[in-house]
Coordinates of C-alpha atoms in Angstrom, one line a residue:
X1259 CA 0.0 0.0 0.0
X1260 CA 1.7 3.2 -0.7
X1261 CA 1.3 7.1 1.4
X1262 CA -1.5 8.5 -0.7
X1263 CA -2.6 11.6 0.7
X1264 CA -6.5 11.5 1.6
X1265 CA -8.2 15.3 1.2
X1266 CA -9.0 17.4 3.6
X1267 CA -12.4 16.5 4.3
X1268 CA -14.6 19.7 4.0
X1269 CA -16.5 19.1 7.2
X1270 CA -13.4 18.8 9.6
X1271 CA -12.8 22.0 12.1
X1272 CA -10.1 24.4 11.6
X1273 CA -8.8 23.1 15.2
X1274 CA -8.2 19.4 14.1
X1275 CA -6.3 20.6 10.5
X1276 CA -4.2 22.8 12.8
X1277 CA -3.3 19.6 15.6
X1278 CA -3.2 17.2 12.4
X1279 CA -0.7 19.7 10.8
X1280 CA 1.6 20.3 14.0
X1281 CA 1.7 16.4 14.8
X1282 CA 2.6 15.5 11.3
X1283 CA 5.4 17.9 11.7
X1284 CA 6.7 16.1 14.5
X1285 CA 7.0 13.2 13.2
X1286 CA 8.9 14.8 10.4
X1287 CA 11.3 16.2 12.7
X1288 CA 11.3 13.3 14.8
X1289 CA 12.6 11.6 11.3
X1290 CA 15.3 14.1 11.2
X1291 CA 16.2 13.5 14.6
X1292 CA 17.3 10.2 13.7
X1293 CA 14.4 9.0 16.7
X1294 CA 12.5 6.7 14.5
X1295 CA 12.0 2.6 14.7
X1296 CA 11.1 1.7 11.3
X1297 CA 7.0 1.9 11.0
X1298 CA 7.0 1.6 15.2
X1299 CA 6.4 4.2 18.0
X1300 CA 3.8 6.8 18.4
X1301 CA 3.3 10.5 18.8
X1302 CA -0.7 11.1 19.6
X1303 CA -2.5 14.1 20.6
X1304 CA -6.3 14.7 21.7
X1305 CA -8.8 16.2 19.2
X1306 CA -9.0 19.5 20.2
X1307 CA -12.7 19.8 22.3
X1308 CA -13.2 16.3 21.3
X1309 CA -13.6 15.8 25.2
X1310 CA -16.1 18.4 25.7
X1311 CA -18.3 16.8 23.4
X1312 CA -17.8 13.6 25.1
X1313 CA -16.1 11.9 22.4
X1314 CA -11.8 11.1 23.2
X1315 CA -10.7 11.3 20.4
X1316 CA -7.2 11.3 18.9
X1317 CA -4.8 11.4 16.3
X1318 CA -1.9 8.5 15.7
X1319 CA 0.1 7.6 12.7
X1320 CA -1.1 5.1 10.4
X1321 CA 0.8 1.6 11.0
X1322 CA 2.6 0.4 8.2
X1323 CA 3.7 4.2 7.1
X1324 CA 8.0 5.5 8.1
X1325 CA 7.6 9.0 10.2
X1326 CA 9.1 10.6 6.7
X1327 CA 5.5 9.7 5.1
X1328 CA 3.3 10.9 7.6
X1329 CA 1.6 13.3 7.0
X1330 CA -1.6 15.5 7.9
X1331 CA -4.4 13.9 6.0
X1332 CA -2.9 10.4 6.4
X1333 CA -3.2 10.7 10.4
X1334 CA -5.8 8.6 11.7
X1335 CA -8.6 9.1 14.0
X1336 CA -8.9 7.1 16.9
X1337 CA -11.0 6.9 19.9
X1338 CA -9.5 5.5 23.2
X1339 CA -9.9 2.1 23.0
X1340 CA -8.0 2.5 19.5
X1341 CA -10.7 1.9 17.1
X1342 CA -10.7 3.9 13.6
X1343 CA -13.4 7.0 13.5
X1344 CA -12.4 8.0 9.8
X1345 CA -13.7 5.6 7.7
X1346 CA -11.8 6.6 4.3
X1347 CA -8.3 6.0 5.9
X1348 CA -7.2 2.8 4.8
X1349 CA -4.4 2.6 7.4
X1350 CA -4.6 0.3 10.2
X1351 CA -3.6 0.9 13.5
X1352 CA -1.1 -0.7 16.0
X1353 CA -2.8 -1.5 19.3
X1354 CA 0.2 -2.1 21.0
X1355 CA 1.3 1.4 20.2
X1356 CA -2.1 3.1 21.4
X1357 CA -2.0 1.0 25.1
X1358 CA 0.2 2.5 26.4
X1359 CA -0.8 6.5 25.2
X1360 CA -4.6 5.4 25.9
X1361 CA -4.0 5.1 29.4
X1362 CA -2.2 8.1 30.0
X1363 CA -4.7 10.1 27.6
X1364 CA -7.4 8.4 29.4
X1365 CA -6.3 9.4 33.1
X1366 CA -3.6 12.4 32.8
X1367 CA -6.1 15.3 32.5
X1368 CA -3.4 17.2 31.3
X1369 CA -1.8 14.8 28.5
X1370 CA -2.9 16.4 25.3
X1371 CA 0.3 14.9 24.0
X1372 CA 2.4 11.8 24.3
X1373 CA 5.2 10.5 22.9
X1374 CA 7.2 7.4 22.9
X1375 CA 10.7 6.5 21.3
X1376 CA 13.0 3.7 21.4
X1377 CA 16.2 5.6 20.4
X1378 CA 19.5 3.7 21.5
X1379 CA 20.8 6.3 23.8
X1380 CA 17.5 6.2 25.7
X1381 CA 17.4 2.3 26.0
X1382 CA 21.1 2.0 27.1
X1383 CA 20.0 4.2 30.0
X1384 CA 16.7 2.2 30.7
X1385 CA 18.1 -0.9 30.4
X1386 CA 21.0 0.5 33.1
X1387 CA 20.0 -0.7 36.5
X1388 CA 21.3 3.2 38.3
X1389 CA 18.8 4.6 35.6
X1390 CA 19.5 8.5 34.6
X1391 CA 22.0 9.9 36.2
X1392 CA 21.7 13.0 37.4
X1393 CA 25.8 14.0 36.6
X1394 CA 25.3 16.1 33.7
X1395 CA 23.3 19.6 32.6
X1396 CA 20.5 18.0 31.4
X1397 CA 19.5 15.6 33.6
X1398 CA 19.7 18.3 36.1
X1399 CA 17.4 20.1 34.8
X1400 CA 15.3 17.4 35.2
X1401 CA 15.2 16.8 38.9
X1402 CA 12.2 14.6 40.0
X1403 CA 10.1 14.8 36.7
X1404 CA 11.0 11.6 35.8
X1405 CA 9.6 8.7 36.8
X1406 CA 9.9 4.7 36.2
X1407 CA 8.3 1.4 35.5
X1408 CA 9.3 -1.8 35.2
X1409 CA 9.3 -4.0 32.0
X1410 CA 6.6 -6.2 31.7
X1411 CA 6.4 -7.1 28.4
X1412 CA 5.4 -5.5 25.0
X1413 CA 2.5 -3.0 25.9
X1414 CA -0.4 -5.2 24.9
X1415 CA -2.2 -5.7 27.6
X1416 CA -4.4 -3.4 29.2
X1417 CA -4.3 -4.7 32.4
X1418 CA -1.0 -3.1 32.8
X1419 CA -2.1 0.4 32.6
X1420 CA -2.8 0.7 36.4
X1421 CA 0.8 0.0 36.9
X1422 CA 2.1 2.3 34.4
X1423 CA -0.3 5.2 35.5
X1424 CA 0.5 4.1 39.3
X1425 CA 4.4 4.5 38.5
X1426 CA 3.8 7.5 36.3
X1427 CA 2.5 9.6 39.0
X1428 CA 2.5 13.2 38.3
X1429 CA 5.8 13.4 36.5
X1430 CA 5.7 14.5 32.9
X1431 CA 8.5 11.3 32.1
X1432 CA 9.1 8.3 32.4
X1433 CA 12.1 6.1 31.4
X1434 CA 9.9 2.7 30.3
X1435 CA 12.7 0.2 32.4
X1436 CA 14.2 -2.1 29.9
X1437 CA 11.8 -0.4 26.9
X1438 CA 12.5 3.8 26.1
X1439 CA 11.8 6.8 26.7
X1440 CA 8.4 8.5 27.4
X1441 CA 7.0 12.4 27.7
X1442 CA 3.7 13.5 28.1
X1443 CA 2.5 17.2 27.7
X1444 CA -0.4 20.0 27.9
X1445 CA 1.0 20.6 24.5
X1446 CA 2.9 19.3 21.9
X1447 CA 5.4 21.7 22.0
X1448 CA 5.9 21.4 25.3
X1449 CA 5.8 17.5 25.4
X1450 CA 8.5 17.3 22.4
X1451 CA 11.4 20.1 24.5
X1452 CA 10.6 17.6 27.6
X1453 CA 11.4 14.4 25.8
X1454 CA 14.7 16.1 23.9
X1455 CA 15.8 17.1 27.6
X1456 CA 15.6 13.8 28.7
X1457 CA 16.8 12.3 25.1
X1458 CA 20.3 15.1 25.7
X1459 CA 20.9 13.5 29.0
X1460 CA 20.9 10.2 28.0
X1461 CA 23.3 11.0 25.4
X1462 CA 25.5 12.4 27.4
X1463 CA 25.6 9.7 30.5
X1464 CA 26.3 6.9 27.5
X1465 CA 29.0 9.1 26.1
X1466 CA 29.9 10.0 29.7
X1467 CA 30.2 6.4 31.0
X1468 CA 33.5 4.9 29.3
X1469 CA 35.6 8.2 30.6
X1470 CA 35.0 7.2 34.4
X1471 CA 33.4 7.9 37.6
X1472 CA 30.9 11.1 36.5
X1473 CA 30.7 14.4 38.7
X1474 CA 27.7 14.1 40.8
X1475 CA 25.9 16.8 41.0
X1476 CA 24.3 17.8 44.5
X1477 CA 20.6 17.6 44.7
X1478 CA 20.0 21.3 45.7
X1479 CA 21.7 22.2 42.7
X1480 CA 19.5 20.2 40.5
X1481 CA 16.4 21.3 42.3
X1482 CA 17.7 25.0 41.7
X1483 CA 18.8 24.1 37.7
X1484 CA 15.2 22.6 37.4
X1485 CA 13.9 25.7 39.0
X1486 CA 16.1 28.1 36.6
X1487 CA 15.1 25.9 33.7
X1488 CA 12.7 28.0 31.7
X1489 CA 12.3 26.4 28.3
X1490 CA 9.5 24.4 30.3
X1491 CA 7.4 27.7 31.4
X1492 CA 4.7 28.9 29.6
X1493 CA 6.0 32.7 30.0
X1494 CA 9.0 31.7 28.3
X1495 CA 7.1 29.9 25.4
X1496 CA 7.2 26.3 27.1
X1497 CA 8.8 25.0 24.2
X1498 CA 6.6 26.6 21.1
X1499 CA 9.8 28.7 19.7
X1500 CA 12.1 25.4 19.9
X1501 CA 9.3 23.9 18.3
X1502 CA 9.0 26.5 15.4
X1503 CA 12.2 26.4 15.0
X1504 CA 12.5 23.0 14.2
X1505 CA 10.2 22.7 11.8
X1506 CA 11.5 25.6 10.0
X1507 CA 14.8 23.4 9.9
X1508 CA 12.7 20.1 8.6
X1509 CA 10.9 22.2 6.3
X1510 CA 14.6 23.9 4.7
X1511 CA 15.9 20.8 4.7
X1512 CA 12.8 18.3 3.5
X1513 CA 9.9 20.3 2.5
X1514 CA 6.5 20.8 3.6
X1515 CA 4.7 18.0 2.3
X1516 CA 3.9 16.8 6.0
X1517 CA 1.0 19.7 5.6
X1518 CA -0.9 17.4 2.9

């Protein structure tokens, strides 16, 4: 089956082109990232007001498609058990990828946006039993939003969600032990400068570790670099100009055919 663009459909609200647009861009730019597993992983977002009308819905990239092909049309529409709602899409969907992002969608009032990767960086450090280390400028500026769960398997069964929402807590990430990375968000913007925070400091803890014993730094420095750490505040953007900027790289560099 190959990427054919599906229209706009006349009848879809300004809101949804705009969230179908903006996700479609992150997957782009997760591409150039190099943060892609073939056809695997998932960004998703809510609908915008598709909770106030009492629907939950969201978007998710069609299974079988590489992130370079998503794009705004071919999204799919899904509710939260992961069943198609756009009829005319003939993607399928990967309900191992939506398990894990339904419960957090389902429960985090707050999680407009989640996103998973499995880059190798992120593993190492997941499948490391001291975890992420806070010994570097990132990971400091990350001092107690990140949380962890324990490998239980591919995310198939829904009988796991307690667990993962129970280890979640109120942290915005979570190292998936054994499995990746994962960042949840108000926003996408805002979802996508949390995960890259976490993605730098695992980076730099596996280029770190063959050097020697890292510089530990203090816990009342890290809560104070957390504290100081505006790219996550709202009055300072809370990610949206790192965002734009981004895609204005993709876009220089591969286009702007994501907005199909």
């Amino acid at each position: 089956m190959s990427a054919v663009l599906q229209p706009r459909a006349p009848d879809m609200h300004p809101d949804e082109w705009k969230a179908r647009v903006e996700l479609a861009a992150a997957y782009r730019i997760f591409d150039m990232l190099g943060w892609t597993e073939m056809i695997y992983n998932h960004i998703t977002v809510r609908v915008p007001d598709s909770a106030a009308r009492g629907e939950k819905q969201f978007l998710i990239n069609p299974f079988g498609l590489h992130y370079s092909e998503v794009t705004a049309s071919n999204l799919l529409k899904i509710d939260v058990h992961g069943n198609k709602l756009d009829a005319h899409n003939p993607w399928p969907v990967n309900p191992a990828g939506f398990t894990i992002h339904a419960a957090i969608h389902e429960n985090v009032p707050d999680a407009h946006c989640v996103m998973h990767t499995h880059t190798t960086n992120g593993l190492a450090v997941a499948c490391t039993e001291g975890g992420l280390a806070q010994n570097n400028f990132y990971s400091a500026q990350l001092h107690d939003m990140v949380a962890c769960h324990d490998f239980e398997g591919i995310t198939i069964h829904a009988e796991e969600a307690p667990r993962l929402l129970a280890s979640l807590g109120r942290k915005p990430l979570m190292i998936l032990r054994n499995h990746g990375l994962l960042a949840a968000g108000s926003t996408l913007p805002l979802t996508f400068v949390r995960l890259w925070t976490l993605q730098r400091a695992c980076d730099v803890q596996v280029t770190q570790a063959p050097l020697g014993r890292a510089i530990a730094i203090p816990e009342a420095v890290a809560k104070k670099t957390t504290h100081d750490s505006f790219q996550f505040d709202q009055q300072f953007g809370a990610g949206q100009d790192v965002f734009d900027a981004m895609t204005r790289l993709m876009e220089h560099r591969c286009g702007d055919s994501y907005k199909s």
